[in-house]
Amino acid sequence: MENEQLDLTGIFGEDVFDERTMQQRLPKKAYEALKNTIENGTELDPATADTIAHEMKEWAMERGATHYTHWFQPLTGVTAEKHDSFITAPKEDGTILMRLSGKELIKGEPDASSFPSGGLRATFEARGYTIWDSASPAFVRHDEGGATLCIPTAFCSYTGEALDQKTPLLRSMEAIDRESIRLLRLLGNKTSKRVTPYVGAEQEYFIIDRANYLKRMDLIFTGRTLFGAMPPKGQELDDHYFGTLRPRIASFMHDVNVELWKLGVPAKTQHNEVAPAQHELAPIYEKVNVAVDHNQLIMQTLKRVATRHGLRCLLHEKPFEGVNGSGKHNNWSLMTDDGINLLDPGKTPHENIQFLLVLTCILKAVDTHADLLCESASDVGNDRRLGGNEAPPAIISVFLGEQLEDVIEQLVSTGQVNRSKSGGKLATGVSYLNDISKDATDRNRTSPFAFTGNKFEFRMVGSRDSIAAPNVVLNTIVAEAFREAADVIEAAGPEKRQEAVHDLIRQYASDHQRIIFNGNGYSPSWVTEAKRRGLPIISSMVDAIPALTTDRAVKLFETFGVFTKKELTSRMEVKYETYSKDINIEARTMLELASKQLIPAIIACMKRLAESAVAVEQCGIPATVQEERLKELNTCLSEARTAMKRLEQETLAAEKNPAGRTQAVMFRDRVVPAMDELRRPIDRAEMIVDKDLWPVPSYADLMFEV
Ligand code: ADP
Ligand code: MG
């Protein structure tokens, strides 16, 4: 491919109805009304909505769009859309008009009774509404089906319950905004008007050859390999990590970037990851609601462009046993509208105190609600990734780095950092800040929740999941900590305010020091230590789900209007059901793959060996090797047969239960172990069976043939 000049500034955002475009295309009055809606939440009047819809449609049609869709994020973790064309009913003479009304822009009613609602809607009361989220820009997506105007929306039931990921996210953004501003005012900030969470989500994924992908029903049905012996070479040499991109991958990534830039997604960093065939893409951080949308666009674009390149993108958390899985690092910070990052240590002692209060509030929030954070990152695939020797363990802890940990230590033991500051000595604070900037490169890859200079990086999130849920939790638990701090500071009165702030910092630091862990999170001794500290260890999705509906969680979410108890219960039910369904599909796929493809291959190989043994012995030579191999394969075969019977029984037994916790527990405790048991003898057999007889591509084929 020739290096033709790419007009980056020209293409960036060309398919987005963004601020710039709105300003150009909308009449001044309509533009201002819309800005007012986005910034202050005022409702749009119908005439203005019509004007905006019309301009949006004209703009989209210039980009080739024939259809529009309300683009929403139901609880499936992926996005949903229903397309309508712009055409109106033909007139007498057969001509048609192209139209998008204000009403159609603002409100949609997909017949969406089949989306998971966890009992919030029975099918006979299936109404659900999609409502335009004007704060996330609309865009035109080009794909094999032509061009479509996508209008980001929230999705709610007839009675107003959230049926999606977006609605609670927007609610949690309002909560953290309110409480942050309140706290800032108490700390003397008079200028900032808004505080918004900013997020940059690093996306890990695997790329394999599409032809190989299509030969494996396990990848097609479940997104991961259910069988597969380890190749002679895995990731032990670390030679893939940050290695030079292979040409096919480089060309794929180039196209991904261009598509994303057109959609206004600021794709920034790309590199090879640790495992063979594993890669990462990171965009520049954005407001969290936009970052959530953009992460969905990143996942969709990776998949679509891969197909076009004869490749397949695997977003599963653990596509291959024995090498690293994929996650999503959720980098989170809080920013004011006038450019202050509340997680930036800052340069003046005043900000320093503010930073220490914010930091200790976050420690408190994470320690108090560790179970909710775990839950927000739990999913079926992550059960296989977390706690392996490669990913954060299933214990929430916070990594602060040496310098900050030392500050906390001082605060707890002597309170010195506080004293020196209130005594007006800048030195302590400033020198510690300088140290921080120096140490920002210091990393701890084993921590699930790490402070990285001016942001927190939550590393547990699964690679396939929406990043909405973890950010809903982060926003809300920190809002709660801010509110509680603000209550105390307010109660102290203006004279004692500074003292109250100092006391709070010290108190939070000492009450929640147990959540700080700077050591190796992969080491088994950490589990023992975490137990001693009383930190929750939640090692499966099924164990994580109950966190959603504890009294503590219900109180938290209801206080901030993020979820009602009913919504939490529905989410709990959806998650149990999702877990059971996913494992059920895996079990059924395994049975089918084993009985129709892999066991026949073992038998074919045994036949070949037996024939060879006869032929060899006819020449008067003992067929020792053939016999040995035959015996080994026979053992594998009979073990596989027993395991298949067991898996079949356990799956049937679990399927008989109604959806819910009991069923999910059965799938986890009985079906999953039975699956692992079936895998073992078949993986062993794969090492013995002739390559030409093995009916599916091997791990080596999948990971090294790109
Ligand atoms: P790493 O060293 O972990 O790769 P980077 O600096 O490359 O860290 O950033 C990783 C991600 O974090 C990127 O998406 C980046 O835009 C995002 N990020 C950087 N600063 C912030 C911030 N203040 N708030 C939120 N995200 C941020
Ligand atoms: Mg990172």
XYZ file of C-alpha atoms and ligand atoms in Angstrom:
734
model
C 0.000 0.000 0.000
C 1.356 3.402 -0.959
C 1.555 6.002 1.728
C -0.954 8.424 0.334
C -1.372 11.599 2.297
C -4.165 11.222 4.822
C -5.984 14.421 5.734
C -6.403 13.586 9.384
C -7.880 16.861 10.517
C -10.280 16.688 7.586
C -11.569 13.202 8.235
C -11.735 13.389 12.018
C -15.377 13.490 12.988
C -16.584 13.865 9.392
C -19.437 11.438 10.063
C -20.466 13.009 13.357
C -23.183 15.574 13.892
C -20.941 17.296 16.379
C -20.780 20.751 17.892
C -18.975 22.148 14.860
C -21.556 20.739 12.424
C -24.492 21.825 14.543
C -23.144 25.334 14.697
C -22.716 25.407 10.941
C -26.031 23.882 10.022
C -28.590 24.786 12.635
C -30.344 28.165 12.747
C -28.825 30.157 15.609
C -31.939 29.897 17.769
C -32.211 26.137 17.392
C -28.509 25.709 18.079
C -28.747 27.710 21.262
C -31.849 25.847 22.405
C -30.043 22.569 21.883
C -26.956 23.780 23.760
C -29.225 24.819 26.581
C -30.744 21.348 26.626
C -27.362 19.662 26.708
C -25.874 21.944 29.318
C -28.829 22.756 31.533
C -31.325 20.011 30.849
C -34.100 22.271 29.553
C -36.638 20.530 27.357
C -36.724 21.190 23.627
C -39.953 22.624 22.233
C -41.525 20.631 19.371
C -40.807 23.226 16.684
C -37.098 23.355 17.540
C -36.946 19.569 17.670
C -38.413 19.494 14.154
C -35.813 21.941 12.916
C -32.950 19.957 14.423
C -34.318 16.666 13.103
C -34.672 18.104 9.624
C -31.112 19.435 9.543
C -29.753 16.215 10.957
C -31.521 14.254 8.229
C -30.293 16.577 5.456
C -26.761 16.259 6.755
C -27.025 12.465 7.056
C -28.434 12.133 3.537
C -25.511 14.094 2.152
C -23.426 11.308 3.642
C -25.472 8.698 1.853
C -27.765 7.743 4.720
C -31.104 6.230 3.750
C -32.097 5.101 7.247
C -31.974 6.290 10.798
C -31.907 4.289 13.976
C -32.242 4.903 17.661
C -29.009 3.397 18.898
C -29.279 2.033 22.433
C -27.529 -0.215 24.898
C -29.785 -2.840 26.437
C -28.597 -5.201 29.144
C -27.140 -7.599 26.603
C -23.859 -5.672 26.835
C -23.943 -4.810 23.144
C -25.855 -2.153 21.253
C -29.232 -2.541 19.629
C -30.859 -0.734 16.765
C -33.965 -0.831 14.640
C -33.720 0.858 11.294
C -36.338 3.051 9.674
C -35.842 4.651 6.311
C -36.463 8.359 5.863
C -39.166 7.792 3.277
C -42.766 8.883 3.725
C -45.773 7.166 2.151
C -45.780 7.659 -1.646
C -48.068 10.387 -2.939
C -50.756 9.778 -5.581
C -48.222 10.286 -8.352
C -45.806 7.839 -6.736
C -43.281 10.365 -5.445
C -41.927 10.060 -1.943
C -40.486 12.552 0.495
C -37.609 12.125 2.914
C -38.445 13.038 6.457
C -37.278 12.896 10.030
C -39.561 14.635 12.490
C -38.658 16.073 15.857
C -40.841 13.440 17.465
C -39.011 10.659 15.646
C -35.712 12.133 16.730
C -36.637 12.414 20.377
C -38.678 9.316 21.023
C -38.789 5.813 19.638
C -40.741 2.781 20.644
C -38.979 -0.375 19.594
C -41.048 -3.480 20.067
C -38.460 -4.581 22.487
C -40.127 -7.174 24.627
C -37.329 -9.613 23.921
C -34.593 -7.553 25.523
C -33.555 -8.744 28.957
C -35.470 -6.813 31.589
C -35.217 -9.160 34.553
C -38.944 -9.176 35.106
C -39.387 -5.410 34.718
C -41.618 -6.007 31.774
C -43.781 -8.946 30.933
C -44.360 -9.411 27.222
C -47.954 -8.266 27.533
C -46.775 -4.892 28.767
C -43.903 -4.653 26.387
C -43.715 -0.943 25.851
C -40.224 0.474 26.047
C -39.116 3.877 24.874
C -35.857 5.057 23.430
C -35.167 8.684 24.263
C -32.644 10.843 22.426
C -29.507 11.512 24.480
C -28.556 14.860 23.014
C -25.280 14.913 24.978
C -23.882 12.070 22.849
C -23.506 13.184 19.259
C -25.404 11.423 16.481
C -23.316 9.895 13.697
C -23.562 8.246 10.309
C -22.264 4.726 10.157
C -21.172 3.234 6.856
C -21.179 -0.504 6.473
C -22.134 -3.220 4.021
C -25.779 -2.279 4.539
C -25.203 1.292 3.367
C -25.196 4.360 5.572
C -27.333 4.837 8.664
C -27.908 7.846 10.870
C -27.396 6.554 14.444
C -29.073 8.544 17.187
C -27.742 7.651 20.649
C -30.604 7.056 23.049
C -31.504 5.911 26.528
C -33.932 2.991 26.827
C -36.650 2.960 29.496
C -39.781 1.004 30.263
C -43.315 2.408 30.119
C -43.111 3.063 33.847
C -39.757 4.800 33.639
C -37.419 2.035 34.783
C -34.059 1.922 33.084
C -33.742 -1.026 30.716
C -30.287 -0.095 29.533
C -26.740 0.807 30.484
C -27.005 4.450 29.514
C -29.769 5.747 31.771
C -28.111 4.836 35.096
C -24.829 6.162 33.751
C -26.367 9.568 33.048
C -27.999 9.519 36.475
C -24.682 8.699 38.155
C -22.987 11.539 36.266
C -25.501 13.952 37.719
C -24.874 12.560 41.212
C -21.099 12.907 41.075
C -21.422 16.355 39.513
C -23.674 17.594 42.299
C -21.612 16.183 45.166
C -18.256 17.206 43.679
C -19.358 20.794 43.211
C -20.674 20.848 46.746
C -17.349 19.614 48.092
C -15.358 22.018 45.918
C -17.371 24.981 47.161
C -16.644 23.982 50.753
C -12.968 23.838 49.860
C -13.128 27.369 48.515
C -13.581 26.806 44.795
C -15.979 29.454 43.485
C -15.443 29.117 39.762
C -16.080 25.561 38.610
C -19.623 24.918 37.435
C -19.538 21.241 36.587
C -17.564 18.132 37.407
C -17.563 15.338 34.865
C -15.961 11.895 34.995
C -13.537 11.364 32.126
C -12.689 7.893 30.919
C -10.161 6.345 28.580
C -10.765 2.637 28.077
C -7.890 0.572 26.720
C -9.369 -2.261 24.675
C -7.614 -5.616 24.362
C -8.562 -8.126 21.668
C -7.329 -11.084 19.637
C -7.127 -11.268 15.864
C -7.193 -14.617 14.084
C -7.650 -15.737 10.516
C -11.303 -15.821 9.532
C -11.027 -19.109 7.621
C -9.664 -20.762 10.763
C -12.364 -19.153 12.841
C -15.087 -20.556 10.629
C -13.758 -24.072 11.137
C -14.345 -23.952 14.907
C -17.911 -24.123 16.150
C -16.743 -23.305 19.666
C -15.424 -19.924 18.520
C -18.542 -19.301 16.456
C -21.025 -20.144 19.197
C -19.192 -19.101 22.340
C -16.386 -16.758 21.313
C -13.748 -18.932 22.941
C -12.018 -22.250 22.377
C -13.575 -25.016 24.449
C -10.846 -27.493 23.478
C -7.262 -27.049 22.392
C -3.874 -28.357 23.414
C -1.129 -25.813 24.103
C 1.227 -25.243 21.175
C 4.978 -25.792 21.673
C 5.332 -22.030 21.850
C 3.034 -19.734 23.767
C 3.808 -16.330 25.203
C 6.757 -17.423 27.349
C 9.301 -15.500 25.316
C 7.313 -12.270 25.551
C 8.425 -11.633 21.999
C 4.994 -10.549 20.824
C 4.513 -7.838 23.439
C 5.079 -4.432 21.824
C 6.658 -6.283 18.890
C 6.568 -4.962 15.336
C 3.104 -5.279 13.823
C 2.795 -7.884 11.126
C 1.756 -6.375 7.763
C -1.716 -7.878 7.794
C -2.368 -6.569 11.288
C -0.864 -3.174 10.517
C -3.134 -2.767 7.515
C -6.142 -3.866 9.569
C -5.310 -1.380 12.329
C -4.869 1.405 9.811
C -8.392 0.867 8.485
C -9.788 0.602 12.013
C -8.202 3.932 12.918
C -9.506 5.712 9.841
C -13.042 4.438 10.423
C -12.907 5.423 14.069
C -11.524 8.870 13.333
C -14.366 9.492 10.883
C -16.761 8.597 13.683
C -15.029 11.068 15.961
C -13.451 8.367 18.135
C -9.988 9.629 19.113
C -8.136 6.333 18.571
C -4.635 7.018 19.774
C -2.474 4.085 20.809
C -2.096 0.619 19.352
C 0.303 -2.187 20.036
C 0.731 -5.915 20.291
C -0.222 -7.338 23.662
C 1.352 -10.145 25.663
C -0.253 -13.209 24.070
C 0.406 -14.195 20.460
C -2.315 -12.636 18.246
C -3.349 -10.263 21.031
C -3.474 -6.509 20.532
C -4.658 -3.329 22.190
C -6.273 -0.093 21.099
C -6.650 2.952 23.339
C -8.501 6.165 22.556
C -7.849 9.521 24.200
C -10.043 9.948 27.277
C -13.426 11.648 26.946
C -16.507 12.418 28.995
C -17.685 9.098 30.343
C -21.016 8.981 28.479
C -19.212 9.578 25.201
C -16.441 7.147 26.172
C -19.063 4.437 26.751
C -20.574 5.003 23.303
C -17.163 5.169 21.713
C -16.017 1.957 23.322
C -19.032 0.253 21.751
C -18.081 1.772 18.392
C -14.508 0.563 18.857
C -15.672 -3.005 19.477
C -18.032 -2.931 16.507
C -15.460 -1.391 14.215
C -12.799 -3.928 15.202
C -15.200 -6.721 14.298
C -16.428 -5.237 11.065
C -13.043 -4.248 9.701
C -11.554 -7.610 10.694
C -14.149 -9.421 8.604
C -13.345 -7.208 5.645
C -9.681 -8.151 5.988
C -10.399 -11.883 6.111
C -9.744 -11.813 9.835
C -11.805 -12.325 12.936
C -11.679 -10.215 16.061
C -12.207 -12.128 19.317
C -13.390 -9.927 22.147
C -13.906 -12.773 24.633
C -12.056 -12.403 27.947
C -10.383 -15.771 27.579
C -10.383 -17.111 24.030
C -7.436 -19.427 24.700
C -6.410 -21.349 27.782
C -2.779 -21.060 28.722
C -2.122 -17.557 27.410
C -3.295 -14.163 28.644
C -6.897 -13.167 28.387
C -8.253 -9.761 27.387
C -9.571 -6.984 29.540
C -10.372 -3.368 29.368
C -8.494 -0.877 31.501
C -10.932 1.772 32.599
C -8.948 4.960 33.278
C -11.110 7.298 35.311
C -10.693 10.838 36.574
C -12.851 13.790 37.570
C -12.534 17.028 35.692
C -14.131 20.433 36.223
C -15.479 22.492 33.349
C -12.616 24.932 33.935
C -9.970 22.296 33.513
C -9.089 21.125 37.017
C -8.472 17.396 37.348
C -9.483 16.522 40.908
C -7.114 13.560 40.765
C -4.146 15.658 39.806
C -1.912 16.175 42.853
C -1.564 19.816 41.833
C 1.049 22.362 42.813
C -0.238 24.485 45.664
C -0.880 23.316 49.214
C -4.499 24.338 48.904
C -5.003 21.986 45.997
C -2.863 19.501 47.769
C -5.334 19.272 50.593
C -8.123 19.037 48.099
C -6.287 16.216 46.371
C -5.675 14.378 49.624
C -9.325 14.655 50.546
C -10.430 13.439 47.123
C -7.916 10.604 47.280
C -8.924 9.440 50.734
C -12.611 9.722 49.819
C -11.923 7.390 46.909
C -10.097 4.955 49.202
C -13.124 4.994 51.454
C -15.525 4.501 48.548
C -13.560 1.595 47.111
C -13.096 -0.081 50.483
C -16.758 0.317 51.434
C -18.109 -0.917 48.119
C -15.430 -3.318 46.888
C -18.125 -5.917 46.304
C -20.000 -3.618 43.931
C -16.873 -2.847 41.946
C -16.211 -6.566 41.615
C -19.775 -7.117 40.518
C -19.606 -4.366 37.933
C -16.697 -6.122 36.245
C -17.966 -9.651 36.617
C -19.035 -11.622 33.615
C -18.942 -15.174 32.394
C -15.735 -14.723 30.452
C -14.025 -12.830 33.252
C -14.504 -15.837 35.550
C -11.884 -17.562 33.409
C -9.594 -14.552 33.223
C -9.446 -13.016 36.674
C -7.202 -14.556 39.253
C -5.259 -16.468 36.644
C -1.602 -15.635 36.650
C -2.060 -12.759 34.290
C -4.925 -10.593 35.367
C -5.943 -8.782 38.518
C -7.115 -11.216 41.162
C -10.686 -11.313 42.356
C -9.779 -9.107 45.305
C -10.204 -5.368 45.093
C -7.202 -3.440 46.364
C -5.766 -0.041 45.542
C -2.240 0.566 44.321
C -0.971 4.020 45.211
C 2.717 3.738 44.516
C 5.457 4.173 47.104
C 5.232 7.928 47.517
C 1.525 8.165 48.075
C 1.458 5.102 50.242
C 4.088 6.788 52.352
C 1.978 9.919 52.635
C -0.948 7.829 53.800
C 1.333 5.989 56.210
C 2.506 9.315 57.681
C -1.038 10.550 57.936
C -2.104 7.447 59.764
C 0.810 7.155 62.154
C 1.707 10.772 62.911
C -0.598 13.040 61.016
C 2.565 14.900 60.029
C 1.628 15.690 56.494
C -1.428 17.467 57.773
C 0.438 19.393 60.416
C 3.121 20.633 58.148
C 0.521 21.868 55.753
C -1.669 23.627 58.227
C 1.544 25.125 59.623
C 1.958 26.718 56.208
C 5.122 24.872 55.244
C 4.847 24.237 51.547
C 7.963 22.133 51.397
C 6.508 18.826 52.459
C 3.626 19.050 50.112
C 5.615 20.289 47.173
C 8.448 17.839 47.439
C 5.974 15.014 47.647
C 4.249 16.268 44.557
C 7.491 16.393 42.645
C 8.190 12.856 43.671
C 4.857 11.798 42.321
C 5.470 13.191 38.898
C 8.792 11.416 38.850
C 7.217 8.157 39.881
C 4.368 8.196 37.457
C 6.146 5.628 35.337
C 6.310 3.246 38.243
C 3.759 0.567 37.561
C 2.117 -2.317 39.212
C 0.444 -4.424 36.565
C -0.979 -6.775 39.135
C -3.281 -4.286 40.834
C -6.969 -4.178 39.949
C -7.281 -0.507 40.890
C -4.160 1.545 40.427
C -3.419 5.220 40.802
C -1.474 6.240 37.705
C -0.372 9.822 38.113
C -3.636 11.717 37.707
C -6.262 9.031 37.277
C -7.338 5.671 38.606
C -7.091 2.665 36.358
C -9.688 -0.047 37.018
C -8.276 -3.116 35.322
C -10.807 -5.809 36.110
C -13.312 -4.892 33.424
C -13.877 -7.596 30.827
C -12.924 -7.051 27.212
C -16.432 -7.721 25.846
C -18.376 -5.762 28.415
C -19.837 -2.324 28.207
C -17.820 0.001 30.420
C -21.050 1.603 31.611
C -21.576 -0.559 34.707
C -18.134 -0.046 36.288
C -18.421 3.693 35.766
C -21.922 3.831 37.214
C -20.487 2.223 40.346
C -17.388 4.428 40.444
C -19.384 7.621 39.993
C -21.941 6.699 42.605
C -19.667 5.360 45.344
C -17.409 8.392 45.045
C -20.461 10.683 45.070
C -21.448 9.053 48.351
C -18.008 9.537 49.891
C -17.983 13.179 48.761
C -21.427 13.737 50.194
C -20.493 12.265 53.557
C -17.335 14.357 53.682
C -19.248 17.495 52.701
C -21.815 16.835 55.437
C -19.087 16.712 58.074
C -17.267 19.773 56.765
C -20.483 21.742 56.544
C -21.453 20.806 60.063
C -18.095 21.995 61.378
C -18.896 25.554 60.330
C -16.648 28.042 58.500
C -14.198 28.562 61.382
C -13.390 24.941 61.930
C -13.592 23.986 58.294
C -9.891 23.499 57.669
C -9.458 21.436 60.779
C -12.426 19.297 59.816
C -10.905 18.654 56.402
C -7.594 17.611 57.956
C -9.322 15.348 60.423
C -11.338 13.719 57.663
C -8.279 13.045 55.555
C -6.552 11.419 58.494
C -9.599 9.477 59.535
C -10.351 8.141 56.057
C -6.701 7.243 55.541
C -6.553 5.240 58.720
C -10.009 3.660 58.436
C -9.390 2.489 54.908
C -5.685 1.851 54.778
C -6.411 -1.872 54.522
C -7.515 -1.470 50.913
C -4.056 -0.234 49.876
C -1.777 -2.926 48.532
C 1.373 -2.187 46.624
C 2.752 -5.721 46.450
C 2.383 -8.484 43.911
C -1.324 -9.135 43.424
C -0.634 -12.413 41.609
C 1.141 -14.039 44.513
C -0.797 -16.622 46.535
C 0.318 -14.977 49.783
C -1.792 -11.941 48.847
C -4.933 -14.052 49.158
C -3.941 -15.012 52.693
C -3.087 -11.417 53.521
C -6.346 -10.125 52.032
C -8.274 -12.601 54.166
C -6.430 -11.375 57.233
C -7.405 -7.806 56.345
C -11.017 -8.833 55.918
C -11.220 -7.837 52.262
C -13.869 -9.617 50.231
C -12.613 -12.312 47.867
C -15.182 -12.817 45.156
C -13.963 -15.344 42.682
C -16.922 -15.878 40.400
C -19.667 -13.934 38.728
C -22.280 -15.958 40.594
C -20.707 -14.911 43.898
C -20.476 -11.300 42.781
C -24.118 -10.809 41.766
C -25.643 -10.650 45.285
C -23.704 -7.398 45.875
C -26.284 -5.645 43.688
C -29.112 -5.990 46.149
C -27.531 -5.771 49.597
C -29.083 -3.174 51.886
C -25.913 -1.136 51.518
C -26.166 -1.143 47.725
C -29.876 -0.366 47.648
C -29.374 2.547 50.020
C -26.458 3.844 47.990
C -28.169 3.731 44.625
C -31.551 4.942 45.851
C -30.011 7.879 47.703
C -28.503 9.134 44.482
C -31.413 8.189 42.245
C -29.215 5.926 40.140
C -31.176 2.690 40.540
C -34.372 1.813 42.341
C -34.469 -1.434 44.263
C -36.686 -2.802 41.519
C -34.103 -1.942 38.882
C -31.349 -3.550 40.920
C -33.354 -6.716 41.374
C -34.055 -6.845 37.666
C -30.365 -6.461 36.882
C -29.567 -9.238 39.309
C -32.024 -11.518 37.558
C -30.678 -10.632 34.141
C -27.159 -11.481 35.279
C -28.072 -14.878 36.712
C -29.928 -15.706 33.552
C -27.079 -14.533 31.341
C -24.639 -16.656 33.296
C -26.755 -19.793 32.985
C -27.486 -19.252 29.323
C -23.849 -18.683 28.449
C -22.616 -21.758 30.282
C -25.461 -23.779 28.818
C -24.419 -22.796 25.303
C -20.814 -23.668 26.100
C -21.778 -27.081 27.465
C -24.013 -27.882 24.494
C -21.349 -26.740 22.048
C -18.751 -28.881 23.775
C -20.935 -31.960 23.593
C -21.631 -31.402 19.939
C -18.031 -30.650 19.019
C -16.754 -33.655 20.952
C -19.245 -36.142 19.651
C -19.432 -35.022 16.011
C -15.872 -33.966 15.301
C -13.232 -34.686 17.912
C -14.135 -38.181 19.074
C -14.573 -39.374 15.478
C -11.081 -38.018 14.793
C -9.655 -39.971 17.713
C -11.378 -43.116 16.449
C -10.099 -42.531 12.916
C -6.583 -42.228 14.246
C -6.972 -45.407 16.282
C -8.113 -47.203 13.162
C -5.088 -45.963 11.270
C -2.797 -47.065 14.085
C -4.436 -50.496 14.291
C -4.070 -51.024 10.546
C -0.488 -49.913 10.682
C 0.202 -52.258 13.594
C -1.183 -55.222 11.640
C 0.874 -54.326 8.583
C 4.047 -53.898 10.603
C 3.575 -57.126 12.514
C 2.988 -58.985 9.231
C 6.587 -58.091 8.454
C 7.604 -59.715 11.711
C 8.357 -56.422 13.484
C 6.718 -55.649 16.855
C 4.380 -52.611 16.506
C 5.373 -51.174 19.887
C 4.845 -47.472 19.098
C 1.503 -48.090 17.432
C 0.345 -50.144 20.375
C 1.472 -47.558 22.905
C -0.324 -44.809 21.059
C -3.397 -46.935 20.640
C -3.517 -47.589 24.346
C -3.089 -43.914 25.197
C -5.800 -42.903 22.760
C -8.061 -45.608 24.083
C -7.659 -44.231 27.605
C -8.467 -40.731 26.357
C -11.462 -42.069 24.518
C -12.967 -43.890 27.465
C -12.328 -40.945 29.806
C -13.960 -38.659 27.265
C -16.937 -40.966 27.020
C -17.466 -40.941 30.789
C -17.003 -37.181 30.940
C -19.476 -36.637 28.128
C -22.115 -38.669 29.895
C -21.588 -36.697 33.063
C -21.664 -33.355 31.252
C -24.856 -34.329 29.490
C -26.545 -35.298 32.747
C -25.419 -32.222 34.628
C -26.493 -29.922 31.802
C -29.925 -31.532 31.606
C -30.330 -31.278 35.366
C -29.372 -27.593 35.398
C -31.614 -26.791 32.438
C -34.629 -28.149 34.312
C -34.435 -25.352 36.889
C -36.127 -22.037 36.390
C -33.754 -19.138 35.701
C -32.312 -17.610 38.836
C -29.620 -18.059 41.434
C -30.185 -21.782 42.031
C -29.811 -22.523 38.365
C -26.719 -20.349 38.010
C -25.109 -22.076 40.991
C -25.807 -25.461 39.395
C -24.204 -24.365 36.165
C -21.169 -23.098 38.017
C -20.705 -25.931 40.493
C -21.735 -28.887 38.391
C -21.663 -28.054 34.701
C -18.428 -26.026 34.580
C -16.350 -28.741 36.341
C -17.883 -31.360 34.038
C -16.831 -29.260 31.047
C -13.286 -29.009 32.337
C -13.255 -32.755 32.842
C -14.272 -33.405 29.253
C -11.679 -31.036 27.930
C -8.698 -32.781 29.544
C -8.714 -36.191 27.781
C -9.537 -34.608 24.442
C -6.703 -32.080 24.677
C -4.395 -34.983 25.523
C -5.623 -36.899 22.503
C -5.019 -33.874 20.272
C -1.318 -34.165 21.066
C -1.316 -37.763 19.755
C -3.716 -37.698 16.796
C -2.167 -37.125 13.351
C -2.409 -33.508 12.269
C -4.272 -34.349 9.048
C -6.951 -36.158 11.051
C -7.601 -33.400 13.605
C -10.710 -31.712 12.221
C -10.272 -28.213 13.668
C -7.403 -25.705 13.554
C -5.019 -26.104 16.476
C -3.942 -23.389 18.914
C -0.782 -22.964 16.874
C -2.821 -22.495 13.683
C -5.108 -19.995 15.376
C -2.499 -17.906 17.155
C 0.379 -17.950 14.723
C -1.342 -18.024 11.317
C -2.224 -14.378 10.929
P -0.923 3.542 30.077
O 0.450 3.847 30.428
O -1.680 2.777 31.101
O -1.089 3.000 28.678
P -1.782 6.089 29.043
O -1.256 7.390 29.512
O -1.374 5.625 27.705
O -1.563 4.999 30.143
O -3.340 6.171 29.088
C -4.148 5.079 29.015
C -5.539 5.598 28.851
O -5.841 6.489 29.915
C -5.751 6.383 27.572
O -7.013 6.065 27.065
C -5.686 7.805 28.052
O -6.378 8.698 27.220
C -6.374 7.665 29.389
N -6.103 8.805 30.291
C -4.995 9.569 30.393
N -5.180 10.550 31.286
C -6.432 10.403 31.770
C -7.232 11.112 32.711
N -6.790 12.174 33.356
N -8.470 10.646 32.943
C -8.960 9.584 32.317
N -8.264 8.894 31.425
C -7.025 9.289 31.144
Mg -3.096 0.719 31.154
